Short mmCIF file of C-alpha atoms and ligand atoms in Angstrom, two decimals:
data_model
loop_
_atom_site.label_atom_id
_atom_site.label_comp_id
_atom_site.label_asym_id
_atom_site.label_seq_id
_atom_site.Cartn_x
_atom_site.Cartn_y
_atom_site.Cartn_z
CA UNK A 1 -12.23 16.24 29.54
CA UNK A 2 -11.89 17.12 25.88
CA UNK A 3 -14.24 14.93 23.86
CA UNK A 4 -11.98 13.24 20.96
CA UNK A 5 -13.47 10.90 18.50
CA UNK A 6 -11.28 8.77 16.20
CA UNK A 7 -12.96 7.80 13.03
CA UNK A 8 -11.66 4.46 11.56
CA UNK A 9 -9.81 1.56 13.46
CA UNK A 10 -7.01 0.65 10.70
CA UNK A 11 -3.55 1.23 12.07
CA UNK A 12 -3.52 5.29 12.09
CA UNK A 13 -6.77 5.20 14.11
CA UNK A 14 -5.71 2.40 16.53
CA UNK A 15 -2.24 4.16 16.93
CA UNK A 16 -3.58 7.65 17.58
CA UNK A 17 -6.00 6.06 20.13
CA UNK A 18 -3.10 3.82 21.70
CA UNK A 19 -1.03 7.05 22.06
CA UNK A 20 -3.82 9.37 23.33
CA UNK A 21 -4.39 7.35 26.33
CA UNK A 22 -0.68 8.00 27.37
CA UNK A 23 -1.84 11.76 27.58
CA UNK A 24 -4.94 10.72 29.64
CA UNK A 25 -7.45 11.02 26.65
CA UNK A 26 -9.67 7.77 26.08
CA UNK A 27 -11.21 8.42 22.82
CA UNK A 28 -14.05 6.77 21.12
CA UNK A 29 -13.15 4.87 18.18
CA UNK A 30 -15.91 4.16 15.58
CA UNK A 31 -15.11 1.43 13.11
CA UNK A 32 -17.56 0.43 10.23
CA UNK A 33 -16.16 -3.20 10.07
CA UNK A 34 -16.70 -5.92 12.80
CA UNK A 35 -12.82 -6.21 12.98
CA UNK A 36 -9.94 -3.78 13.17
CA UNK A 37 -7.11 -3.25 10.77
CA UNK A 38 -8.53 -1.58 7.67
CA UNK A 39 -6.38 -2.42 4.77
CA UNK A 40 -4.13 -4.39 7.20
CA UNK A 41 -6.83 -7.15 7.73
CA UNK A 42 -6.50 -10.82 7.52
CA UNK A 43 -9.36 -12.98 6.50
CA UNK A 44 -9.72 -16.85 7.26
CA UNK A 45 -11.28 -19.16 4.83
CA UNK A 46 -10.93 -22.86 4.76
CA UNK A 47 -7.90 -23.06 6.86
CA UNK A 48 -6.13 -20.29 4.95
CA UNK A 49 -5.16 -16.90 6.16
CA UNK A 50 -5.49 -14.30 3.42
CA UNK A 51 -4.34 -10.69 4.01
CA UNK A 52 -6.64 -8.24 2.22
CA UNK A 53 -3.64 -7.46 -0.06
CA UNK A 54 0.17 -8.25 0.26
CA UNK A 55 1.35 -6.40 3.53
CA UNK A 56 4.95 -6.60 4.55
CA UNK A 57 6.30 -4.52 7.66
CA UNK A 58 9.43 -2.22 7.09
CA UNK A 59 10.50 -0.56 10.45
CA UNK A 60 12.93 2.00 9.43
CA UNK A 61 12.62 4.30 12.60
CA UNK A 62 13.48 3.61 16.05
CA UNK A 63 10.06 4.74 17.46
CA UNK A 64 8.14 2.05 15.53
CA UNK A 65 10.65 -0.43 16.56
CA UNK A 66 10.13 0.42 20.16
CA UNK A 67 6.26 0.36 19.74
CA UNK A 68 6.28 -3.19 18.38
CA UNK A 69 8.54 -4.18 21.42
CA UNK A 70 6.01 -2.57 23.67
CA UNK A 71 3.19 -4.26 22.26
CA UNK A 72 5.02 -7.61 22.82
CA UNK A 73 4.81 -8.93 19.48
CA UNK A 74 8.60 -8.37 18.32
CA UNK A 75 9.22 -12.28 18.89
CA UNK A 76 6.22 -13.08 16.94
CA UNK A 77 7.60 -11.32 13.92
CA UNK A 78 10.11 -12.93 11.38
CA UNK A 79 12.72 -10.68 9.97
CA UNK A 80 13.28 -11.76 6.10
CA UNK A 81 15.62 -10.58 3.61
CA UNK A 82 13.28 -9.60 0.63
CA UNK A 83 13.37 -12.13 -2.38
CA UNK A 84 11.28 -9.99 -5.19
CA UNK A 85 11.48 -10.22 -8.79
CA UNK A 86 10.19 -8.94 -12.00
CA UNK A 87 8.57 -11.30 -14.48
CA UNK A 88 9.30 -9.94 -17.95
CA UNK A 89 10.58 -10.79 -21.36
CA UNK A 90 10.14 -14.23 -20.72
CA UNK A 91 12.36 -14.39 -17.64
CA UNK A 92 12.27 -13.38 -13.96
CA UNK A 93 14.92 -10.92 -13.03
CA UNK A 94 15.49 -9.68 -9.44
CA UNK A 95 14.11 -6.52 -8.11
CA UNK A 96 15.06 -3.53 -8.50
CA UNK A 97 15.45 -4.02 -12.32
CA UNK A 98 17.56 -0.97 -12.68
CA UNK A 99 20.50 -2.93 -11.07
CA UNK A 100 19.48 -6.48 -12.21
CA UNK A 101 19.42 -6.46 -15.81
CA UNK A 102 21.56 -9.43 -16.10
CA UNK A 103 18.84 -12.02 -16.51
CA UNK A 104 17.43 -10.07 -19.28
CA UNK A 105 18.03 -11.26 -22.90
CA UNK A 106 21.27 -9.41 -24.25
CA UNK A 107 19.54 -7.00 -26.62
CA UNK A 108 17.09 -5.87 -23.72
CA UNK A 109 20.12 -5.51 -21.45
CA UNK A 110 22.02 -3.57 -23.96
CA UNK A 111 18.99 -1.27 -24.51
CA UNK A 112 18.45 -0.85 -20.71
CA UNK A 113 22.16 -0.05 -20.03
CA UNK A 114 22.65 2.33 -22.91
CA UNK A 115 19.50 4.10 -22.04
CA UNK A 116 20.52 4.48 -18.57
CA UNK A 117 24.01 5.64 -19.51
CA UNK A 118 22.64 8.35 -21.74
CA UNK A 119 20.24 9.57 -19.21
CA UNK A 120 22.82 10.18 -16.62
CA UNK A 121 24.16 12.76 -18.96
CA UNK A 122 21.08 14.99 -18.65
CA UNK A 123 19.74 16.84 -15.48
CA UNK A 124 17.04 14.78 -13.56
CA UNK A 125 13.43 15.90 -14.34
CA UNK A 126 11.62 17.30 -11.25
CA UNK A 127 9.37 14.87 -9.40
CA UNK A 128 6.50 17.47 -9.40
CA UNK A 129 6.35 16.93 -13.21
CA UNK A 130 4.96 14.01 -15.22
CA UNK A 131 6.20 10.67 -14.17
CA UNK A 132 7.13 9.91 -17.74
CA UNK A 133 9.77 12.82 -17.91
CA UNK A 134 11.18 12.04 -14.43
CA UNK A 135 11.43 8.20 -15.15
CA UNK A 136 13.20 8.87 -18.50
CA UNK A 137 15.68 11.45 -17.11
CA UNK A 138 16.41 8.81 -14.31
CA UNK A 139 16.50 5.46 -15.99
CA UNK A 140 16.61 6.03 -19.62
CA UNK A 141 14.42 4.83 -22.43
CA UNK A 142 15.16 0.86 -22.27
CA UNK A 143 14.20 0.62 -18.63
CA UNK A 144 11.27 2.89 -19.06
CA UNK A 145 10.02 0.94 -22.07
CA UNK A 146 10.43 -2.36 -20.39
CA UNK A 147 9.35 -1.68 -16.84
CA UNK A 148 8.82 1.76 -15.52
CA UNK A 149 6.02 2.78 -18.12
CA UNK A 150 4.06 -0.30 -18.36
CA UNK A 151 4.27 -1.24 -14.50
CA UNK A 152 3.20 2.28 -13.38
CA UNK A 153 0.59 2.45 -15.98
CA UNK A 154 -1.03 -0.43 -15.06
CA UNK A 155 -0.80 0.38 -11.37
CA UNK A 156 -2.25 3.94 -11.81
CA UNK A 157 -4.68 3.03 -14.71
CA UNK A 158 -3.27 6.16 -16.47
CA UNK A 159 -0.76 7.18 -19.06
CA UNK A 160 2.75 7.90 -17.74
CA UNK A 161 2.34 11.52 -18.74
CA UNK A 162 -0.93 11.90 -16.84
CA UNK A 163 0.69 11.40 -13.11
CA UNK A 164 3.40 12.89 -11.41
CA UNK A 165 6.45 11.45 -9.77
CA UNK A 166 5.78 13.15 -6.46
CA UNK A 167 5.28 9.72 -4.66
CA UNK A 168 8.42 8.10 -5.45
CA UNK A 169 10.35 9.56 -2.58
CA UNK A 170 12.11 6.44 -0.96
CA UNK A 171 10.28 3.90 -2.89
CA UNK A 172 12.10 4.21 -6.23
CA UNK A 173 15.82 3.68 -5.54
CA UNK A 174 18.43 5.85 -7.43
CA UNK A 175 21.36 3.56 -8.95
CA UNK A 176 24.95 4.81 -9.22
CA UNK A 177 26.99 4.23 -12.22
CA UNK A 178 28.83 1.31 -10.85
CA UNK A 179 25.44 -0.39 -9.72
CA UNK A 180 24.29 -0.02 -13.23
CA UNK A 181 27.20 -1.66 -14.78
CA UNK A 182 27.61 -4.45 -12.10
CA UNK A 183 23.80 -5.09 -12.54
CA UNK A 184 24.23 -5.65 -16.19
CA UNK A 185 27.01 -8.15 -15.64
CA UNK A 186 25.20 -9.97 -12.62
CA UNK A 187 27.64 -8.66 -10.03
CA UNK A 188 25.38 -6.48 -7.95
CA UNK A 189 24.74 -8.32 -4.48
CA UNK A 190 24.10 -5.68 -1.89
CA UNK A 191 20.71 -5.35 -0.49
CA UNK A 192 19.00 -2.29 -1.85
CA UNK A 193 16.07 0.09 -0.83
CA UNK A 194 13.72 0.81 1.94
CA UNK A 195 12.15 -2.84 1.74
CA UNK A 196 15.52 -4.90 1.63
CA UNK A 197 14.54 -6.56 4.60
CA UNK A 198 10.91 -6.79 6.31
CA UNK A 199 9.13 -8.15 9.19
CA UNK A 200 6.07 -10.54 8.79
CA UNK A 201 4.16 -12.56 11.37
CA UNK A 202 5.35 -16.21 11.81
CA UNK A 203 1.96 -17.28 11.56
CA UNK A 204 -1.70 -16.06 10.96
CA UNK A 205 -1.03 -12.94 8.71
CA UNK A 206 -0.38 -9.40 9.19
CA UNK A 207 -3.58 -8.63 11.34
CA UNK A 208 -1.25 -9.42 14.40
CA UNK A 209 -0.34 -5.98 14.48
CA UNK A 210 -3.84 -4.26 14.26
CA UNK A 211 -5.17 -6.94 16.69
CA UNK A 212 -2.78 -6.40 19.34
CA UNK A 213 -2.86 -2.53 19.20
CA UNK A 214 -6.91 -2.96 19.56
CA UNK A 215 -6.34 -4.75 22.85
CA UNK A 216 -4.94 -1.31 24.29
CA UNK A 217 -8.02 0.65 23.01
CA UNK A 218 -11.01 0.20 25.32
CA UNK A 219 -12.98 2.97 23.39
CA UNK A 220 -13.24 1.02 20.20
CA UNK A 221 -16.76 0.55 18.85
CA UNK A 222 -16.85 -2.09 15.88
CA UNK A 223 -19.86 -2.08 13.53
CA UNK A 224 -20.29 1.63 13.72
CA UNK A 225 -20.59 3.36 10.30
CA UNK A 226 -20.35 7.12 10.27
CA UNK A 227 -22.81 8.21 7.74
CA UNK A 228 -22.78 12.13 8.01
CA UNK A 229 -20.67 14.77 9.45
CA UNK A 230 -21.93 18.37 10.15
CA UNK A 231 -19.09 20.53 10.54
CA UNK A 232 -20.83 23.53 12.10
CA UNK A 233 -22.28 21.47 14.67
CA UNK A 234 -19.19 19.56 15.08
CA UNK A 235 -21.45 16.38 15.21
CA UNK A 236 -21.53 13.08 13.29
CA UNK A 237 -24.30 10.78 12.63
CA UNK A 238 -23.86 7.07 12.69
CA UNK A 239 -25.96 4.67 10.30
CA UNK A 240 -27.84 3.62 13.42
CA UNK A 241 -29.05 7.20 13.83
CA UNK A 242 -26.89 8.02 16.88
CA UNK A 243 -25.48 11.44 17.08
CA UNK A 244 -22.06 12.07 18.49
CA UNK A 245 -20.59 15.63 18.97
CA UNK A 246 -16.64 16.17 19.21
CA UNK A 247 -14.29 18.67 20.05
CA UNK A 248 -11.55 16.88 18.03
CA UNK A 249 -12.19 14.56 15.36
CA UNK A 250 -9.14 12.54 14.17
CA UNK A 251 -10.20 11.15 10.76
CA UNK A 252 -8.51 8.36 9.03
CA UNK A 253 -11.15 7.33 6.55
CA UNK A 254 -10.46 8.33 2.64
CA UNK A 255 -10.53 11.78 2.25
CA UNK A 256 -12.70 11.46 -0.98
CA UNK A 257 -15.25 9.49 1.57
CA UNK A 258 -15.12 12.10 4.14
CA UNK A 259 -15.92 15.01 1.72
CA UNK A 260 -18.82 12.94 0.39
CA UNK A 261 -20.19 12.49 4.00
CA UNK A 262 -19.93 15.79 5.10
CA UNK A 263 -23.31 18.00 4.65
CA UNK A 264 -21.75 21.50 4.79
CA UNK A 265 -18.28 21.57 3.15
CA UNK A 266 -18.02 25.00 1.93
CA UNK A 267 -18.14 25.28 -2.16
CA UNK A 268 -14.12 25.85 -2.49
CA UNK A 269 -13.18 22.70 -0.57
CA UNK A 270 -16.26 20.81 -2.37
CA UNK A 271 -14.72 21.91 -5.71
CA UNK A 272 -11.26 20.70 -4.24
CA UNK A 273 -12.48 17.35 -3.49
CA UNK A 274 -13.41 16.68 -7.22
CA UNK A 275 -9.74 16.87 -8.02
CA UNK A 276 -8.98 13.59 -5.70
CA UNK A 277 -7.96 10.84 -8.09
CA UNK A 278 -7.16 7.34 -7.00
CA UNK A 279 -7.24 3.71 -8.14
CA UNK A 280 -8.71 0.70 -6.31
CA UNK A 281 -7.11 -2.60 -5.62
CA UNK A 282 -8.74 -5.84 -6.31
CA UNK A 283 -7.09 -8.87 -5.18
CA UNK A 284 -7.79 -12.48 -5.73
CA UNK A 285 -6.47 -14.58 -3.24
CA UNK A 286 -5.89 -18.29 -3.74
CA UNK A 287 -5.50 -21.31 -1.52
CA UNK A 288 -3.61 -23.85 -3.51
CA UNK A 289 -2.43 -27.48 -2.98
CA UNK A 290 1.26 -28.18 -3.18
CA UNK A 291 4.42 -26.13 -2.33
CA UNK A 292 4.86 -22.57 -3.46
CA UNK A 293 5.65 -22.54 -7.15
CA UNK A 294 8.82 -19.97 -6.60
CA UNK A 295 10.98 -18.73 -3.81
CA UNK A 296 10.29 -15.28 -4.22
CA UNK A 297 8.04 -13.28 -1.83
CA UNK A 298 6.48 -11.29 -4.69
CA UNK A 299 6.80 -10.64 -8.34
CA UNK A 300 6.19 -7.26 -10.13
CA UNK A 301 4.49 -8.01 -13.74
CA UNK A 302 4.74 -5.03 -16.05
CA UNK A 303 3.49 -6.41 -19.24
CA UNK A 304 0.02 -5.05 -20.20
CA UNK A 305 -1.17 -8.39 -21.71
CA UNK A 306 -1.37 -9.88 -17.87
CA UNK A 307 -4.21 -7.88 -16.09
CA UNK A 308 -2.15 -8.10 -12.61
CA UNK A 309 0.54 -5.92 -11.81
CA UNK A 310 1.89 -7.99 -8.79
CA UNK A 311 1.66 -11.71 -7.62
CA UNK A 312 2.38 -12.21 -3.91
CA UNK A 313 3.64 -15.74 -2.56
CA UNK A 314 2.72 -15.24 1.28
CA UNK A 315 3.73 -18.75 2.08
CA UNK A 316 7.10 -17.78 1.46
CA UNK A 317 7.10 -15.35 4.59
CA UNK A 318 4.77 -16.66 7.02
CA UNK A 319 2.47 -19.80 7.88
CA UNK A 320 -0.73 -18.61 6.35
CA UNK A 321 -1.82 -22.17 4.78
CA UNK A 322 -2.68 -25.59 5.86
CA UNK A 323 0.13 -28.19 5.63
CA UNK A 324 0.95 -29.21 2.06
CA UNK A 325 -0.69 -25.98 0.71
CA UNK A 326 0.35 -22.66 -0.01
CA UNK A 327 -1.30 -19.09 -0.88
CA UNK A 328 -1.17 -16.96 -3.80
CA UNK A 329 -2.41 -13.24 -4.16
CA UNK A 330 -2.85 -11.57 -7.37
CA UNK A 331 -3.38 -7.65 -7.55
CA UNK A 332 -5.26 -5.83 -10.16
CA UNK A 333 -5.76 -2.08 -10.39
CA UNK A 334 -8.83 -0.50 -11.52
CA UNK A 335 -10.14 3.20 -11.20
CA UNK A 336 -11.52 3.90 -7.66
CA UNK A 337 -15.20 3.33 -7.37
CA UNK A 338 -15.65 0.96 -10.46
CA UNK A 339 -16.13 -2.63 -10.44
CA UNK A 340 -13.38 -5.26 -11.59
CA UNK A 341 -13.88 -6.10 -15.39
CA UNK A 342 -16.13 -9.23 -15.48
CA UNK A 343 -13.55 -11.49 -17.06
CA UNK A 344 -10.67 -10.27 -15.03
CA UNK A 345 -10.29 -13.40 -12.67
CA UNK A 346 -10.64 -15.83 -15.63
CA UNK A 347 -7.69 -13.77 -17.16
CA UNK A 348 -5.81 -13.69 -14.19
CA UNK A 349 -5.89 -17.60 -13.80
CA UNK A 350 -4.74 -17.82 -17.34
CA UNK A 351 -1.99 -15.45 -16.85
CA UNK A 352 -0.70 -17.56 -13.75
CA UNK A 353 -0.80 -20.56 -15.47
CA UNK A 354 1.05 -19.15 -18.61
CA UNK A 355 3.70 -18.08 -16.27
CA UNK A 356 3.78 -21.58 -14.75
CA UNK A 357 2.54 -20.48 -11.40
CA UNK A 358 -0.59 -22.32 -10.86
CA UNK A 359 -2.45 -25.36 -12.22
CA UNK A 360 -6.16 -24.48 -11.99
CA UNK A 361 -7.13 -27.93 -10.72
CA UNK A 362 -5.15 -27.41 -7.57
CA UNK A 363 -7.00 -24.59 -6.27
CA UNK A 364 -8.59 -25.37 -2.82
CA UNK A 365 -10.20 -22.00 -2.04
CA UNK A 366 -10.46 -18.49 -3.36
CA UNK A 367 -11.31 -15.03 -1.88
CA UNK A 368 -11.76 -11.84 -3.46
CA UNK A 369 -10.83 -8.53 -1.57
CA UNK A 370 -10.88 -4.82 -2.53
CA UNK A 371 -9.12 -1.82 -1.02
CA UNK A 372 -10.90 1.31 -2.57
CA UNK A 373 -9.16 3.52 -2.68
CA UNK A 374 -5.80 1.87 -2.81
CA UNK A 375 -3.24 4.14 -4.56
CA UNK A 376 -3.82 7.81 -4.75
CA UNK A 377 -3.06 8.96 -8.26
CA UNK A 378 -0.73 12.14 -7.99
CA UNK A 379 -1.03 15.30 -10.37
CA UNK A 380 -0.49 18.75 -10.53
CA UNK A 381 -3.70 19.79 -8.84
CA UNK A 382 -3.34 17.48 -5.72
CA UNK A 383 -1.29 19.40 -3.41
CA UNK A 384 -3.31 22.55 -3.28
CA UNK A 385 -6.59 20.51 -3.30
CA UNK A 386 -5.44 18.52 -0.22
CA UNK A 387 -4.19 21.35 1.61
CA UNK A 388 -7.51 23.41 1.03
CA UNK A 389 -9.53 20.31 2.43
CA UNK A 390 -7.13 20.01 5.35
CA UNK A 391 -7.66 23.57 6.38
CA UNK A 392 -11.42 23.32 5.88
CA UNK A 393 -11.71 20.55 8.00
CA UNK A 394 -9.18 21.79 10.58
CA UNK A 395 -11.45 24.91 11.11
CA UNK A 396 -14.13 22.53 12.37
CA UNK A 397 -11.85 20.34 14.75
CA UNK A 398 -11.33 17.67 12.09
CA UNK A 399 -7.69 16.36 11.79
CA UNK A 400 -6.76 14.21 8.92
CA UNK A 401 -4.43 11.36 9.63
CA UNK A 402 -2.95 8.28 7.82
CA UNK A 403 -2.57 7.10 4.19
CA UNK A 404 -5.91 7.79 2.49
CA UNK A 405 -7.26 10.81 4.90
CA UNK A 406 -4.14 12.72 3.98
CA UNK A 407 -4.31 11.39 0.53
CA UNK A 408 -0.81 10.23 0.18
CA UNK A 409 1.48 7.24 -0.43
CA UNK A 410 2.68 5.62 2.55
CA UNK A 411 3.06 2.44 4.52
CA UNK A 412 2.15 0.63 7.74
CA UNK A 413 4.95 1.98 9.80
CA UNK A 414 3.77 5.76 8.71
CA UNK A 415 0.45 4.92 9.81
CA UNK A 416 1.73 3.96 13.16
CA UNK A 417 3.79 7.31 13.23
CA UNK A 418 1.04 9.32 11.92
CA UNK A 419 -1.30 8.18 14.68
CA UNK A 420 1.26 8.79 17.46
CA UNK A 421 2.02 12.26 16.11
CA UNK A 422 -1.91 13.35 15.68
CA UNK A 423 -2.21 12.12 19.31
CA UNK A 424 0.70 14.30 20.36
CA UNK A 425 -0.74 17.27 18.47
CA UNK A 426 -4.46 17.03 19.96
CA UNK A 427 -3.27 16.10 23.48
CA UNK A 428 -4.31 18.55 26.41
C1 FAD B 501 -2.37 -2.79 -2.29
C2 FAD B 501 -1.59 -2.27 -1.08
C3 FAD B 501 -0.67 -2.86 -0.55
C4 FAD B 501 0.06 -2.25 0.40
N1 FAD B 501 1.19 -2.89 0.99
C5 FAD B 501 1.91 -2.64 2.04
C6 FAD B 501 2.95 -3.15 2.40
O1 FAD B 501 3.43 -4.07 1.95
N2 FAD B 501 3.66 -2.60 3.64
C7 FAD B 501 3.25 -1.55 4.17
O2 FAD B 501 3.72 -1.02 5.10
N3 FAD B 501 2.18 -0.78 3.74
C8 FAD B 501 1.43 -1.21 2.62
N4 FAD B 501 0.44 -0.76 2.25
C9 FAD B 501 -0.13 0.63 2.96
C10 FAD B 501 -1.03 0.18 4.10
O3 FAD B 501 -2.13 -0.45 3.84
C11 FAD B 501 -1.60 1.66 4.63
O4 FAD B 501 -0.36 2.67 5.02
C12 FAD B 501 -2.28 1.31 5.77
O5 FAD B 501 -2.98 0.42 5.96
C13 FAD B 501 -3.03 2.87 6.22
O6 FAD B 501 -3.94 2.54 7.44
P1 FAD B 501 -4.91 3.59 7.89
O7 FAD B 501 -5.49 3.22 9.22
O8 FAD B 501 -4.41 4.95 7.43
O9 FAD B 501 -6.10 3.26 6.84
P2 FAD B 501 -7.16 2.08 6.66
O10 FAD B 501 -6.68 0.87 6.87
O11 FAD B 501 -8.10 2.16 5.41
O12 FAD B 501 -8.13 2.58 8.03
C14 FAD B 501 -9.14 3.29 7.62
C15 FAD B 501 -10.53 2.59 8.58
O13 FAD B 501 -11.55 3.31 8.45
C16 FAD B 501 -12.83 2.63 8.40
N5 FAD B 501 -13.83 3.29 7.85
C17 FAD B 501 -13.92 3.95 6.51
N6 FAD B 501 -15.17 4.31 6.44
C18 FAD B 501 -15.66 4.43 7.73
C19 FAD B 501 -16.92 5.04 7.98
N7 FAD B 501 -17.96 5.66 7.30
N8 FAD B 501 -17.42 4.74 9.41
C20 FAD B 501 -16.49 4.04 10.12
N9 FAD B 501 -15.35 3.60 9.72
C21 FAD B 501 -14.97 3.68 8.59
C22 FAD B 501 -12.21 1.35 7.76
O14 FAD B 501 -13.00 0.15 7.62
C23 FAD B 501 -10.88 1.33 8.09
O15 FAD B 501 -10.73 0.30 9.24
C24 FAD B 501 -0.36 -1.21 1.10
C25 FAD B 501 -1.51 -0.53 0.83
C26 FAD B 501 -2.26 -0.97 -0.18
C27 FAD B 501 -3.51 -0.45 -0.74
#
């Protein structure tokens, strides 16, 4: 039987292993942590369940819905209609802002609507170019000034000219003319976008998905950190000193880390690895006494004076707190590999209080978490860098799969499907 190793037991690695078994292959799955799930983990503390960062499940494809049914967890997931907002200009307006300007002060609403109408007269700039040009051509000056520039600059820790719009795909809906007008008048009512509805476990947090998949993966080895790869020998070395050889290695760990741990990456790919840019997400989870302060599932916060770009209210979508309490999550972006600024959590608490979302004395517990890398920063050099690296690893039987190994912007559903796809490709 071919020796297949899966590196990482996040959703991609677990899905790959789950699907490989259908082809009669039982891979070894090496996971550094003592728990599965990667970015889709839930941590428990003082009776609260905190997802590492906000994670809501969108299943747009029949195959992934079938998988969830097959895993027997469909009834443990609640389907919810998204309630998301944008906290800006002293108010909260529903998401997406481009079709919900009606809650904004009249002068700003006018600026947004006029800008969007002027933009419609120009051709749309390509997504492969600077995000600033693409966003201006799609949404106009008002919406860019208010939301698209400050929000994305905060998220990607870079100027809007310094990254491309190559990631926007299904994530940023394009409004029709009548939707813009209805949105300014408060008439727009239809659900919009890939995440208009989502699923979330009724209780216990998002870990349900990974935990259930893991029950079908007998070759799982937790607490197994891979320290080095030797491509020529097709062998990897664990932190314990143990060495394992592969015929096929399915790598789901971040591509930047994979390059660092590879001893004999040729000079061309080694240079390509220096072009991978990303930000890390640091997340402050709070367990708080009392009911949630708002009805939304999450709020986007574009203004630069607040350190966070998003606030989540997980108690509005699942049972994750003891009776009489709720949870809040506050996400901040920092350049990958760098620590959060020392005063950041104090500033976050100040910001939450200013927005009327928290009273400090009600905090029952707090937990900081980090996903690094969190978001890939797209630029003109990225595509060729990733394809150079993909080829170099493929030559040694290493397949890159999932969000961070493929260095892309994608969701949990994609991770499940990426795992299924790579399993099919490497199966005998
Ligand atoms: C802030 C944020 C919010 C998100 N929100 C959503 C959302 O709401 N909905 C949604 O669908 N998706 C969301 N996503 C995307 C989702 O998290 C990813 O698509 C998915 O988790 C990718 O899974 P993966 O298995 O590819 O990677 P990972 O989850 O990173 O798995 C990789 C695994 O490899 C392990 N590993 C790393 N290094 C080593 C090593 N040296 N040795 C052994 N093991 C190692 C890690 O511990 C990890 O378990 C979000 C992502 C972020 C960053």
